[in-house]
PDB file of C-alpha atoms and ligand atoms in Angstrom:
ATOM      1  CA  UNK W   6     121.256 112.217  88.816  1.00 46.00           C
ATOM      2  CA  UNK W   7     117.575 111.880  89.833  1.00 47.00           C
ATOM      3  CA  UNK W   8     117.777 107.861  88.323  1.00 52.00           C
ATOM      4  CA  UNK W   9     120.095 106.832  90.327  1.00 72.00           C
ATOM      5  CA  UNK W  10     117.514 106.560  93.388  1.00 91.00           C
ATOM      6  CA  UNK W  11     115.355 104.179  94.349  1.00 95.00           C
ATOM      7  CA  UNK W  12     111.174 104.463  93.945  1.00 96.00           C
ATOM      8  CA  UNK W  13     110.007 102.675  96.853  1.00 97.00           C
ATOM      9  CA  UNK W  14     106.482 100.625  96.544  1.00 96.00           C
ATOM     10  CA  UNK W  15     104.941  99.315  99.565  1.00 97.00           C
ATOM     11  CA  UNK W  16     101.661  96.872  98.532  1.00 95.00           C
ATOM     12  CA  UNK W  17      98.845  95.636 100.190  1.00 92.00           C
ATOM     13  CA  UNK W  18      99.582  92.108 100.522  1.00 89.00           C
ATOM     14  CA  UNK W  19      97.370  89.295  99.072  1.00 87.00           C
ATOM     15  CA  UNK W  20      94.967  90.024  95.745  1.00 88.00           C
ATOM     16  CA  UNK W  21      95.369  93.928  95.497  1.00 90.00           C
ATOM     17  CA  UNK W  22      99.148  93.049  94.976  1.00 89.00           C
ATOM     18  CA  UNK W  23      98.923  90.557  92.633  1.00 89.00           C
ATOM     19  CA  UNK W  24      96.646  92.342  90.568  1.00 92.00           C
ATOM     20  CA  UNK W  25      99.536  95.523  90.686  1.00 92.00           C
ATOM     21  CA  UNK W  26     102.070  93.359  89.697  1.00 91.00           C
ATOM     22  CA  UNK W  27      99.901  92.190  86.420  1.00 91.00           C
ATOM     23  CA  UNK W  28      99.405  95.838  86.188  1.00 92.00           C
ATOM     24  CA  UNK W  29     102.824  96.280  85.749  1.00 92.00           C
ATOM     25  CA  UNK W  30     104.240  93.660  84.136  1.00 91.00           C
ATOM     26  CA  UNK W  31     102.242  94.607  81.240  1.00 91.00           C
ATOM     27  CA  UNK W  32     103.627  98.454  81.137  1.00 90.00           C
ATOM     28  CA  UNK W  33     107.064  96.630  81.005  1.00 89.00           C
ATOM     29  CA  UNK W  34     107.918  96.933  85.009  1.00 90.00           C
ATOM     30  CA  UNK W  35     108.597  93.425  85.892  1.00 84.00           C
ATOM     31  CA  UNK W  36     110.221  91.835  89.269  1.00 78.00           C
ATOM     32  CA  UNK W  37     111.331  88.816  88.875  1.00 77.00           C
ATOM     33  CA  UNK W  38     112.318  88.012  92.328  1.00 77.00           C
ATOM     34  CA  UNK W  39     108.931  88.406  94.131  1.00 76.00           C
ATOM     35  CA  UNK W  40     107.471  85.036  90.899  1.00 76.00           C
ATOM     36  CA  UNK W  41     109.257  83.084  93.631  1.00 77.00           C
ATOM     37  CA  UNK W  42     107.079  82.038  96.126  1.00 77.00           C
ATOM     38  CA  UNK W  43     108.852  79.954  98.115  1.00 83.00           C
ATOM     39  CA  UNK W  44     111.224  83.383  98.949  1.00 80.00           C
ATOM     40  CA  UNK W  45     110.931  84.466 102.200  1.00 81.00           C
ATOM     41  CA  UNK W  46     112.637  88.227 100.937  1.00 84.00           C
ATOM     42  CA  UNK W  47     110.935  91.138 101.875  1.00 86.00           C
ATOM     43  CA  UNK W  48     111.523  93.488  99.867  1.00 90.00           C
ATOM     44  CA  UNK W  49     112.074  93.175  96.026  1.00 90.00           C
ATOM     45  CA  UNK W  50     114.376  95.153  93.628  1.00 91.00           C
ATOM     46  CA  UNK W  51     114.126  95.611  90.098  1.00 90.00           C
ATOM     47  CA  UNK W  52     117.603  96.851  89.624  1.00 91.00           C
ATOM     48  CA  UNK W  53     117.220  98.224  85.802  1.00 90.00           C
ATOM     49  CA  UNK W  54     114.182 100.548  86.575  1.00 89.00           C
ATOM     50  CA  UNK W  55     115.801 101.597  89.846  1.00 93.00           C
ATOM     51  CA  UNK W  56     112.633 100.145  91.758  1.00 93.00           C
ATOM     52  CA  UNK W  57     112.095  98.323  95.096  1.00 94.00           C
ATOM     53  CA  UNK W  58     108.785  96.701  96.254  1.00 94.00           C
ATOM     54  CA  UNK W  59     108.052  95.469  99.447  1.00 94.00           C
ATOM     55  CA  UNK W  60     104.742  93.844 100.585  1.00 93.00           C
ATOM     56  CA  UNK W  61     102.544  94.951 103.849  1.00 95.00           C
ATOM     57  CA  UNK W  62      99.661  94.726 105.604  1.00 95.00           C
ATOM     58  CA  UNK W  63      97.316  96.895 104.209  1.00 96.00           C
ATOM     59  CA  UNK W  64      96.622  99.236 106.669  1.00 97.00           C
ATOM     60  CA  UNK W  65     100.056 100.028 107.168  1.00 98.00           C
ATOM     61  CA  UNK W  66     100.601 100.820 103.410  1.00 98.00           C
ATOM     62  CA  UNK W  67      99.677 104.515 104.293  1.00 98.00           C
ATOM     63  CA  UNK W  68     101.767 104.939 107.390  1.00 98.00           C
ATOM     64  CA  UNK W  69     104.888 103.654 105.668  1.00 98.00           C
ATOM     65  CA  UNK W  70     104.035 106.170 102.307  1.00 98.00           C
ATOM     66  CA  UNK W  71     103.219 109.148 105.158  1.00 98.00           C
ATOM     67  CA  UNK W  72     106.800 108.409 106.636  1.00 98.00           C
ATOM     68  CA  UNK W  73     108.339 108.648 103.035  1.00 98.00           C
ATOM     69  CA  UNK W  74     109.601 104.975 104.066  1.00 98.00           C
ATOM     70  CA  UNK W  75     107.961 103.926 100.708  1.00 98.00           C
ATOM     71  CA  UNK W  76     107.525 106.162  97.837  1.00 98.00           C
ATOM     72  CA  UNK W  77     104.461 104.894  96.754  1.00 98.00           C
ATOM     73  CA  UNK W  78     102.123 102.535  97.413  1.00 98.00           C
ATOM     74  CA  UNK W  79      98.386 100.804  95.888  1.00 97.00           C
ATOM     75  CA  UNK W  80      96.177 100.131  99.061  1.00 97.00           C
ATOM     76  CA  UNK W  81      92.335  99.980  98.897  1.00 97.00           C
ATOM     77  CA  UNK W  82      90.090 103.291  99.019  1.00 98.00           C
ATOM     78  CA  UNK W  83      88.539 101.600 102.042  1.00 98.00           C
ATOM     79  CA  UNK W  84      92.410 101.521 104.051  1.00 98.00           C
ATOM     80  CA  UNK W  85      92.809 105.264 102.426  1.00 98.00           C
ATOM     81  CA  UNK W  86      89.636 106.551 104.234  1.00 98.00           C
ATOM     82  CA  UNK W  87      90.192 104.945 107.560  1.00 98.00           C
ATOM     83  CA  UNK W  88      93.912 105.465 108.091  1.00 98.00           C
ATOM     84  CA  UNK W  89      93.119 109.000 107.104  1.00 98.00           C
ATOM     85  CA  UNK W  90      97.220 109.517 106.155  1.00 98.00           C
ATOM     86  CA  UNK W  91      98.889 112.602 104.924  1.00 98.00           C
ATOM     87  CA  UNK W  92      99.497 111.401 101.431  1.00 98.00           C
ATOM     88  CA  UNK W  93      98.418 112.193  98.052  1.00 98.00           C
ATOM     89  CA  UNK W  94      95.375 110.184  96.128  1.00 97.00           C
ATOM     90  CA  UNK W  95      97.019 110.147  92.615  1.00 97.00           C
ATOM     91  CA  UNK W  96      95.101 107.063  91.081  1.00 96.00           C
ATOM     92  CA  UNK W  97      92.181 104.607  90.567  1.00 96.00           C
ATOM     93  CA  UNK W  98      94.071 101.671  88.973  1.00 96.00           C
ATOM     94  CA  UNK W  99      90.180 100.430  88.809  1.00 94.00           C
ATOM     95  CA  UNK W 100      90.837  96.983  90.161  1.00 94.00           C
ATOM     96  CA  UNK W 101      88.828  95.761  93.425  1.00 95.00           C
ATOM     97  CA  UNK W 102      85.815  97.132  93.199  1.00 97.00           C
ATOM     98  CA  UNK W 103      83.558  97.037  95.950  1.00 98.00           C
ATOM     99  CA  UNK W 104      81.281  98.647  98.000  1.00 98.00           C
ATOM    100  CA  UNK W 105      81.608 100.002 101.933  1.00 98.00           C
ATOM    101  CA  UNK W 106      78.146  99.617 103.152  1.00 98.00           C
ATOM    102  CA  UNK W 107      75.680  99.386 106.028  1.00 98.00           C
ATOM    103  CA  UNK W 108      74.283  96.150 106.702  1.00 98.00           C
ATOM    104  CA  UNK W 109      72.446  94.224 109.026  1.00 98.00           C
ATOM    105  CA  UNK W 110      68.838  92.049 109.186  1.00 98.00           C
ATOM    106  CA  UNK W 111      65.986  93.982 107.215  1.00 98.00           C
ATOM    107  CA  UNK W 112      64.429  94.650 110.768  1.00 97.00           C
ATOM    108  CA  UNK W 113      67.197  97.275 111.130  1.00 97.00           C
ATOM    109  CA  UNK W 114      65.961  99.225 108.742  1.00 97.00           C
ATOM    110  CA  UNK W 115      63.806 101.097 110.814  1.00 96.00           C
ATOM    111  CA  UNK W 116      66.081 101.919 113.276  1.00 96.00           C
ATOM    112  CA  UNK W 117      68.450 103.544 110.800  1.00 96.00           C
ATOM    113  CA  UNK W 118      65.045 105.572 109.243  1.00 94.00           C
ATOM    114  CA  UNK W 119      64.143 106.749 113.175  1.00 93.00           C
ATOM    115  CA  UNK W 120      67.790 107.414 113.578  1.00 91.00           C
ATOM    116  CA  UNK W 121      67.597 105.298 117.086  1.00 92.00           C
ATOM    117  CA  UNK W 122      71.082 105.064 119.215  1.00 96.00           C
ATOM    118  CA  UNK W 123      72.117 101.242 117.740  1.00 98.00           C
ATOM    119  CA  UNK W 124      75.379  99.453 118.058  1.00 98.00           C
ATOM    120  CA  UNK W 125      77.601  99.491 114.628  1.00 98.00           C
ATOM    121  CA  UNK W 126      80.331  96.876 114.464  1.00 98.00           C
ATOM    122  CA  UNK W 127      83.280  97.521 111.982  1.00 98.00           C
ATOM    123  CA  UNK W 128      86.573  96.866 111.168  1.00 98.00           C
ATOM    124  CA  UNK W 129      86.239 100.742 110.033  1.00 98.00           C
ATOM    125  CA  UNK W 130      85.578 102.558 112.778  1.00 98.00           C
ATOM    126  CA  UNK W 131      86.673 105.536 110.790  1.00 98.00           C
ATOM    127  CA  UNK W 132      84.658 105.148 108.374  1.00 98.00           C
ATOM    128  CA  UNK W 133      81.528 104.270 110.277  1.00 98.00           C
ATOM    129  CA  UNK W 134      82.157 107.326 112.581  1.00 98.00           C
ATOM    130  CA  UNK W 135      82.333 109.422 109.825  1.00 98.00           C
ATOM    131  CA  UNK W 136      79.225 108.298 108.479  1.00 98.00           C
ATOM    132  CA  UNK W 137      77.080 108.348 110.765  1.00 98.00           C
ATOM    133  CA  UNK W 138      77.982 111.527 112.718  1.00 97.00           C
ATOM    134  CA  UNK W 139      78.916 113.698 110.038  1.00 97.00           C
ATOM    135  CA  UNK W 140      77.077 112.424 107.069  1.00 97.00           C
ATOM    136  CA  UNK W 141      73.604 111.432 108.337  1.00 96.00           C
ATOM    137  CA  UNK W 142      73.875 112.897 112.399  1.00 96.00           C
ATOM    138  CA  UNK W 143      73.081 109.728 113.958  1.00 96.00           C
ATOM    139  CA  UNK W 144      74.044 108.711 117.071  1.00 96.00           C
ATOM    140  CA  UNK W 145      75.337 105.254 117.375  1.00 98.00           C
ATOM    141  CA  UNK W 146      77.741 103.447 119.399  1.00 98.00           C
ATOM    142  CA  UNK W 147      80.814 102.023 117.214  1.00 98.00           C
ATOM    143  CA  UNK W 148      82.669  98.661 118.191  1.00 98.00           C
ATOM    144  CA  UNK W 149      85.726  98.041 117.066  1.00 98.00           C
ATOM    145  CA  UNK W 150      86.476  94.370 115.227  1.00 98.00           C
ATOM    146  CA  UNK W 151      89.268  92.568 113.503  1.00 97.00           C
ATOM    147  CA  UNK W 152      86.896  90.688 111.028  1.00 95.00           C
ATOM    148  CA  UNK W 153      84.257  88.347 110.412  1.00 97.00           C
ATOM    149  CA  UNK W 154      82.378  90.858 111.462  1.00 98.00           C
ATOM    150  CA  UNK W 155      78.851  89.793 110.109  1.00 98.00           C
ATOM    151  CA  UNK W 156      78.372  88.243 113.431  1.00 98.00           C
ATOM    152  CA  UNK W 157      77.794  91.049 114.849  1.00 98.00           C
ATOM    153  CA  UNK W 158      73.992  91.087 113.824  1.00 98.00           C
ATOM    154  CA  UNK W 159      73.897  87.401 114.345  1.00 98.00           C
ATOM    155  CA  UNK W 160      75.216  87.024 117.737  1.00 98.00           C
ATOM    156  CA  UNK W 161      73.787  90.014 119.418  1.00 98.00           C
ATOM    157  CA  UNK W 162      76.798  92.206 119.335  1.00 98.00           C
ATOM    158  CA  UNK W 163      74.868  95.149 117.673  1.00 98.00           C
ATOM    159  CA  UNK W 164      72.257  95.800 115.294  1.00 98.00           C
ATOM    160  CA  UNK W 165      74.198  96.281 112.292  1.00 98.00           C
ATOM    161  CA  UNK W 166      77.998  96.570 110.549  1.00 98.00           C
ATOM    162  CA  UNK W 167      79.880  98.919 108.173  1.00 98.00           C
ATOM    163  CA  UNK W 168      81.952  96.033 105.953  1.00 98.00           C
ATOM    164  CA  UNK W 169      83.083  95.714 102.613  1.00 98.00           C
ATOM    165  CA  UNK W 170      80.244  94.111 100.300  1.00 98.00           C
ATOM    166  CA  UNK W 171      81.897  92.534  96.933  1.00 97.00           C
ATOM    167  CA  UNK W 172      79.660  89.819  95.649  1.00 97.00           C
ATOM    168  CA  UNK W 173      77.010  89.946  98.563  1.00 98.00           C
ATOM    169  CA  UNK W 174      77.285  86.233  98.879  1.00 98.00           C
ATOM    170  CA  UNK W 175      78.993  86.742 102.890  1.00 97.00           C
ATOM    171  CA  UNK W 176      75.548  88.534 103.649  1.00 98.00           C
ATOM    172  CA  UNK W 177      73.365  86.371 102.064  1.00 98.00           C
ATOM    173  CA  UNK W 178      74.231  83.021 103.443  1.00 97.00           C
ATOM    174  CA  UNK W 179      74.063  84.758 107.174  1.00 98.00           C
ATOM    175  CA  UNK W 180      70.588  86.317 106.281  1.00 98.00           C
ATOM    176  CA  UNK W 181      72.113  89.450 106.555  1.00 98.00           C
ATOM    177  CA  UNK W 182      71.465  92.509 103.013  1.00 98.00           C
ATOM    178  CA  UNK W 183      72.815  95.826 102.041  1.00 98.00           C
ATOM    179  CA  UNK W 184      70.883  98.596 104.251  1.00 98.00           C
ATOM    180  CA  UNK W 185      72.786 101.862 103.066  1.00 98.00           C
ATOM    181  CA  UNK W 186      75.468 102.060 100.934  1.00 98.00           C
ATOM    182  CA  UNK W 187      78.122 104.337 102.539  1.00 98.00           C
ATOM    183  CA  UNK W 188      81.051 104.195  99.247  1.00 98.00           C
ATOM    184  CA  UNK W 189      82.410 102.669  96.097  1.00 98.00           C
ATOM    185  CA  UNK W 190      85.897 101.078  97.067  1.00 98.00           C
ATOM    186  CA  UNK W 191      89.020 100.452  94.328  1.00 97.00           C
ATOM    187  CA  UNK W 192      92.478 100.093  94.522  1.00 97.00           C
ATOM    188  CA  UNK W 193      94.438 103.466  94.592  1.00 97.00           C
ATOM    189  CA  UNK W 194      97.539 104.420  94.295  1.00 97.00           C
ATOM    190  CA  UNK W 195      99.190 106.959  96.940  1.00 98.00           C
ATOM    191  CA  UNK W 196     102.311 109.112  96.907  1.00 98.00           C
ATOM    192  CA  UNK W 197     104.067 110.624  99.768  1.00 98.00           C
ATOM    193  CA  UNK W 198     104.075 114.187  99.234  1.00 98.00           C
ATOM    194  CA  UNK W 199     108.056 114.832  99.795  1.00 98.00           C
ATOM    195  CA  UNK W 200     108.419 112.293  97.146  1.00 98.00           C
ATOM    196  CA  UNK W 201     105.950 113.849  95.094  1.00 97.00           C
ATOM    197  CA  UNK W 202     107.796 116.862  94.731  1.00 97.00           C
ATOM    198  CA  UNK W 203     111.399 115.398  94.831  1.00 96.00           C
ATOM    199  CA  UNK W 204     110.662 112.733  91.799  1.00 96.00           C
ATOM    200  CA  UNK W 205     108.207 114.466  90.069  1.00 96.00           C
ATOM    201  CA  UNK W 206     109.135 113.301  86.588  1.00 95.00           C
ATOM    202  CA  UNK W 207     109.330 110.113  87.472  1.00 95.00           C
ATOM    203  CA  UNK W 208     106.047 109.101  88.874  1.00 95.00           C
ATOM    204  CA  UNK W 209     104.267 111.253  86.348  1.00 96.00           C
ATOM    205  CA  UNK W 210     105.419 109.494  83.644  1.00 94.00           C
ATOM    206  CA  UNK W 211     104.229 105.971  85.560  1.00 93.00           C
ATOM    207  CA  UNK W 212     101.077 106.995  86.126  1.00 94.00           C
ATOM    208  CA  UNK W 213     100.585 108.275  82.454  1.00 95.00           C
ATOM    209  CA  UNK W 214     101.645 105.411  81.359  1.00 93.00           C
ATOM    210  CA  UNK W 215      99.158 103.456  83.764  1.00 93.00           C
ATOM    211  CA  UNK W 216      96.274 105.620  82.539  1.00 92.00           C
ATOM    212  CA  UNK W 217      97.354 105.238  78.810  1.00 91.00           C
ATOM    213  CA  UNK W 218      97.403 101.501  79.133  1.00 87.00           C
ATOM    214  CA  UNK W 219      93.765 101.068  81.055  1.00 77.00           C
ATOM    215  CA  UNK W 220      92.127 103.134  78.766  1.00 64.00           C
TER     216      UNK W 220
HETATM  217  C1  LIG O  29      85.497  90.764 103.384  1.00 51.82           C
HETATM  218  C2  LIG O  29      84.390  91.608 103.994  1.00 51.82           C
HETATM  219  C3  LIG O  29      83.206  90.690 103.934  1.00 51.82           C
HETATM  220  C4  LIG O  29      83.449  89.900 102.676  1.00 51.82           C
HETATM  221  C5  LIG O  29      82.616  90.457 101.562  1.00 51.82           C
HETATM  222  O1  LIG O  29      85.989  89.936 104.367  1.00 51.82           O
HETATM  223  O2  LIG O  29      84.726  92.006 105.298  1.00 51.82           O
HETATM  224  O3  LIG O  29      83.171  89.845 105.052  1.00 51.82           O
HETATM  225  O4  LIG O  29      84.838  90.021 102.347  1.00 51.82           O
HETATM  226  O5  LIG O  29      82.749  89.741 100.374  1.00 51.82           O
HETATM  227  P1  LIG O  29      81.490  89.168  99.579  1.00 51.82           P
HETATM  228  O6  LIG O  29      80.487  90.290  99.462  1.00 51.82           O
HETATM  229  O7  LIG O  29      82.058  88.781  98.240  1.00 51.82           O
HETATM  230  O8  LIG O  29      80.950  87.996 100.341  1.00 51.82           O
HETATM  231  P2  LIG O  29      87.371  89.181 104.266  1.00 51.82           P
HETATM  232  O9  LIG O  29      87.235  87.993 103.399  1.00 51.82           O
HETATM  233  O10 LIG O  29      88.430  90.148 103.878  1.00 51.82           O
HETATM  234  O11 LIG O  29      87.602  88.667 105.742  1.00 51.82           O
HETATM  235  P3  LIG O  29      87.287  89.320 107.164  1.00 51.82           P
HETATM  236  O12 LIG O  29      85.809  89.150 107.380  1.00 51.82           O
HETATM  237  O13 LIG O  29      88.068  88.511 108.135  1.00 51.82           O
HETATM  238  O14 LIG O  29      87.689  90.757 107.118  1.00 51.82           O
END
């Protein structure tokens, strides 16, 4: 009987996955076992629904859901676009909203208007690439960082960033602003596609019942 298996949910550790599990404890999909914090358990099982969760670091949320080693999983649009993963979009659970932008000091402005050859740190380089090449055909040099990476600008490293911009307040206090927006961000949910077709039924009615309850 299709019941009998497991759904698999990987989640993008830290706020993304707390906000999911809110999500679904108030559909009725609880796990008890991941309340305790103090566990150091990986993965989680709700064994009436036939569910297991396990927590990840984001950007390996797709790359477990392309390998069908998780079902499912809710990552950020932002880890969707630059992992670039075979697996279906299926929803925006609306949470984390943000923006992917281009920012820098307001002197850079010009050099993104005279499309000049600058240096463009991000912890996208995806996403950047993408952006600039394909979208406005600039030529720019991409560097690859791991984070705090408005000190790019500020430390010489190159003349602006591509970053996630949620309040603004990270670019403000480092006299840094919002030069191009490149995307809106949210949490999404993905599917791999095997599982898609395999258990159907079962992930149709979850995200029904996900869209019924948000709006
Ligand atoms: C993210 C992002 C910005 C900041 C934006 O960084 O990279 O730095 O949050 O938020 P704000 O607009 O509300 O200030 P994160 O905290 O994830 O750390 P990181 O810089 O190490 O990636």
């Amino acid at each position: 009987m299709n019941d009998e298996r497991y759904l698999t949910f990987a989640l993008g550790k830290g706020r993304l996955a707390n906000k999911t599990l809110e999500l679904f404890e108030q559909i009725g999909i609880t796990c008890e076992e991941m309340k305790d914090k103090h566990s150091r358990k990986l993965i989680f099982v709700n064994e009436e629904l036939k569910l297991k969760f396990f927590l990840a670091k984001g950007p390996d949320v797709p790359t477990y859901v392309e390998y069908g080693a998780a079902d499912m999983g809710v990552v950020g649009r932002d880890t969707v676009l630059e992992e670039n993963r075979n697996v279906y979009e299926v929803l925006d659970l609306g949470f984390g909203q943000c923006r992917m932008c281009v920012c820098g000091p307001s002197a850079a402005r010009e050099l993104l208007l005279h499309h000049e050859r600058i240096r463009v740190a991000s912890k996208y380089p995806n996403i950047a690439r993408e952006y600039f090449y394909n979208k406005k055909h600039q030529t720019v040099d991409i560097i690859k960082l791991n984070g705090s990476v408005e000190l790019g600008p500020l430390v010489g490293l190159s003349e602006v960033i591509v970053d996630i911009v949620e309040t603004g307040s990270t670019l403000r206090e480092n006299g840094l602003e919002v030069l191009e927006e490149v995307c809106r961000l949210s949490a999404r949910m993905i599917v791999n596609p095997v599982s898609m077709q395999m258990e159907r039924d079962r992930i149709q009615k979850l995200v029904r019942r996900i869209r019924a309850f948000k709006l």
